[in-house]
XYZ file of C-alpha atoms in Angstrom:
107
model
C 0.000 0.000 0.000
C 2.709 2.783 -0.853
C 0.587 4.532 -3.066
C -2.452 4.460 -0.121
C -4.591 7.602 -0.174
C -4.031 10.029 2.807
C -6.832 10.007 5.447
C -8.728 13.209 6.986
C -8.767 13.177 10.335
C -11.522 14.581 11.318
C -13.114 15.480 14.935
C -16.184 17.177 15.592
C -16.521 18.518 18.875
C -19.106 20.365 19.741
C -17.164 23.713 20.341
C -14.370 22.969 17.577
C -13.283 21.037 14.807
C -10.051 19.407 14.766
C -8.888 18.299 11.060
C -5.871 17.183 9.625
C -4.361 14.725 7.067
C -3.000 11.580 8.325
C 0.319 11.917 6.291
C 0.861 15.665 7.363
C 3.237 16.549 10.137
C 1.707 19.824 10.552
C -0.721 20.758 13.611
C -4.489 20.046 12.993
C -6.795 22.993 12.025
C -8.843 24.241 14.418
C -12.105 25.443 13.421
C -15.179 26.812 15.191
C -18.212 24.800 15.100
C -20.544 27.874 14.683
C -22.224 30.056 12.329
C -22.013 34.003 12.816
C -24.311 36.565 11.463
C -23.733 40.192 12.196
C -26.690 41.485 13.747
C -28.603 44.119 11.254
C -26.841 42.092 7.855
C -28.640 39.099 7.540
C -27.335 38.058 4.150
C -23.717 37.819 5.736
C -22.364 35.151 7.555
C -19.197 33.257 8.644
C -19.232 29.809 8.626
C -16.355 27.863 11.064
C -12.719 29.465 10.416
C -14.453 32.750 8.410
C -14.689 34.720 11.298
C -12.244 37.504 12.417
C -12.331 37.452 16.643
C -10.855 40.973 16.625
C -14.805 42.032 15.888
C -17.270 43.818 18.811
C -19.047 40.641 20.171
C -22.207 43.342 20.757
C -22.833 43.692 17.002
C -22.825 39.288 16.388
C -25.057 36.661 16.494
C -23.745 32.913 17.202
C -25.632 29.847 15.929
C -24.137 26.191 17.299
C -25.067 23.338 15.632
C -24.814 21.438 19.321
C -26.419 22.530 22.291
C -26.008 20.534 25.951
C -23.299 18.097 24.075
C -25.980 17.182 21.618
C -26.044 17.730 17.831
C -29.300 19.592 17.401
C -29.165 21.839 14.112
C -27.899 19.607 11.341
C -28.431 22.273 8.523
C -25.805 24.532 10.488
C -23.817 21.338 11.248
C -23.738 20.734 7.102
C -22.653 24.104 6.190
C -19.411 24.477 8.786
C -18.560 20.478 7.164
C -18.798 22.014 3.399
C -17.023 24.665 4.249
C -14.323 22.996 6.548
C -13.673 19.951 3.768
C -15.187 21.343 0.083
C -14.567 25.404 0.480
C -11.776 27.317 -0.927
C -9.578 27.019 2.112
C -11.100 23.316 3.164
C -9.220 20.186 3.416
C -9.187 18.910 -0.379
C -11.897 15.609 0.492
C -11.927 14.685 -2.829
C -8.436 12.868 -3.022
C -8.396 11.378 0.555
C -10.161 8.818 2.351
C -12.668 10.223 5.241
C -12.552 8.519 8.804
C -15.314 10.308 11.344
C -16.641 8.580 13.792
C -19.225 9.454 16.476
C -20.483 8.883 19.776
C -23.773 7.443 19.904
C -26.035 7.682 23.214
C -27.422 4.915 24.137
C -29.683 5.995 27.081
């Protein structure tokens, strides 16, 4: 297997996303899991890594795709994943192999 396809590495917590390549000796990226929408511009947003922090926190409006540890908002959750692995500055998915796995509650 020499000529094996890298994997992405791929962790969604519910506050960030860790990513990486397998193959790469660099750090993993480390994205926000959120949506932002400056309040009064509702046709922008920032999806994971888009936002600048050095903005007034007064003027924003956060949406998490998890709330309590649980994944509640799956549209938001598809967005920050499109953008993380298929957007400009995303992890190039189409020449790797994906490994995510999950925690699934039983109770």
């Amino acid at each position: 297997m020499t000529n094996a396809r890298p994997v992405i590495v791929f962790d969604n917590g519910a506050h960030t996303i860790k990513c990486g390549l397998s193959t790469s000796e660099d750090e993993p990226r480390i994205i926000p899991n959120s949506v932002v929408r400056l309040k009064g511009e509702k046709n922008r947003q920032f999806v994971g890594g888009e936002f600048d922090e050095t903005l007034d926190y007064s003027i924003i409006h956060y949406r998490h795709p998890f709330e309590k540890g649980y994944l509640t908002d799956w549209d938001v959750e598809k967005a920050i994943w499109d953008k993380t692995l298929f957007g400009e500055k995303g992890l190039n998915a189409s020449i790797t192999t994906t490994a995510l796995s999950t925690l699934v509650n039983l109770s």
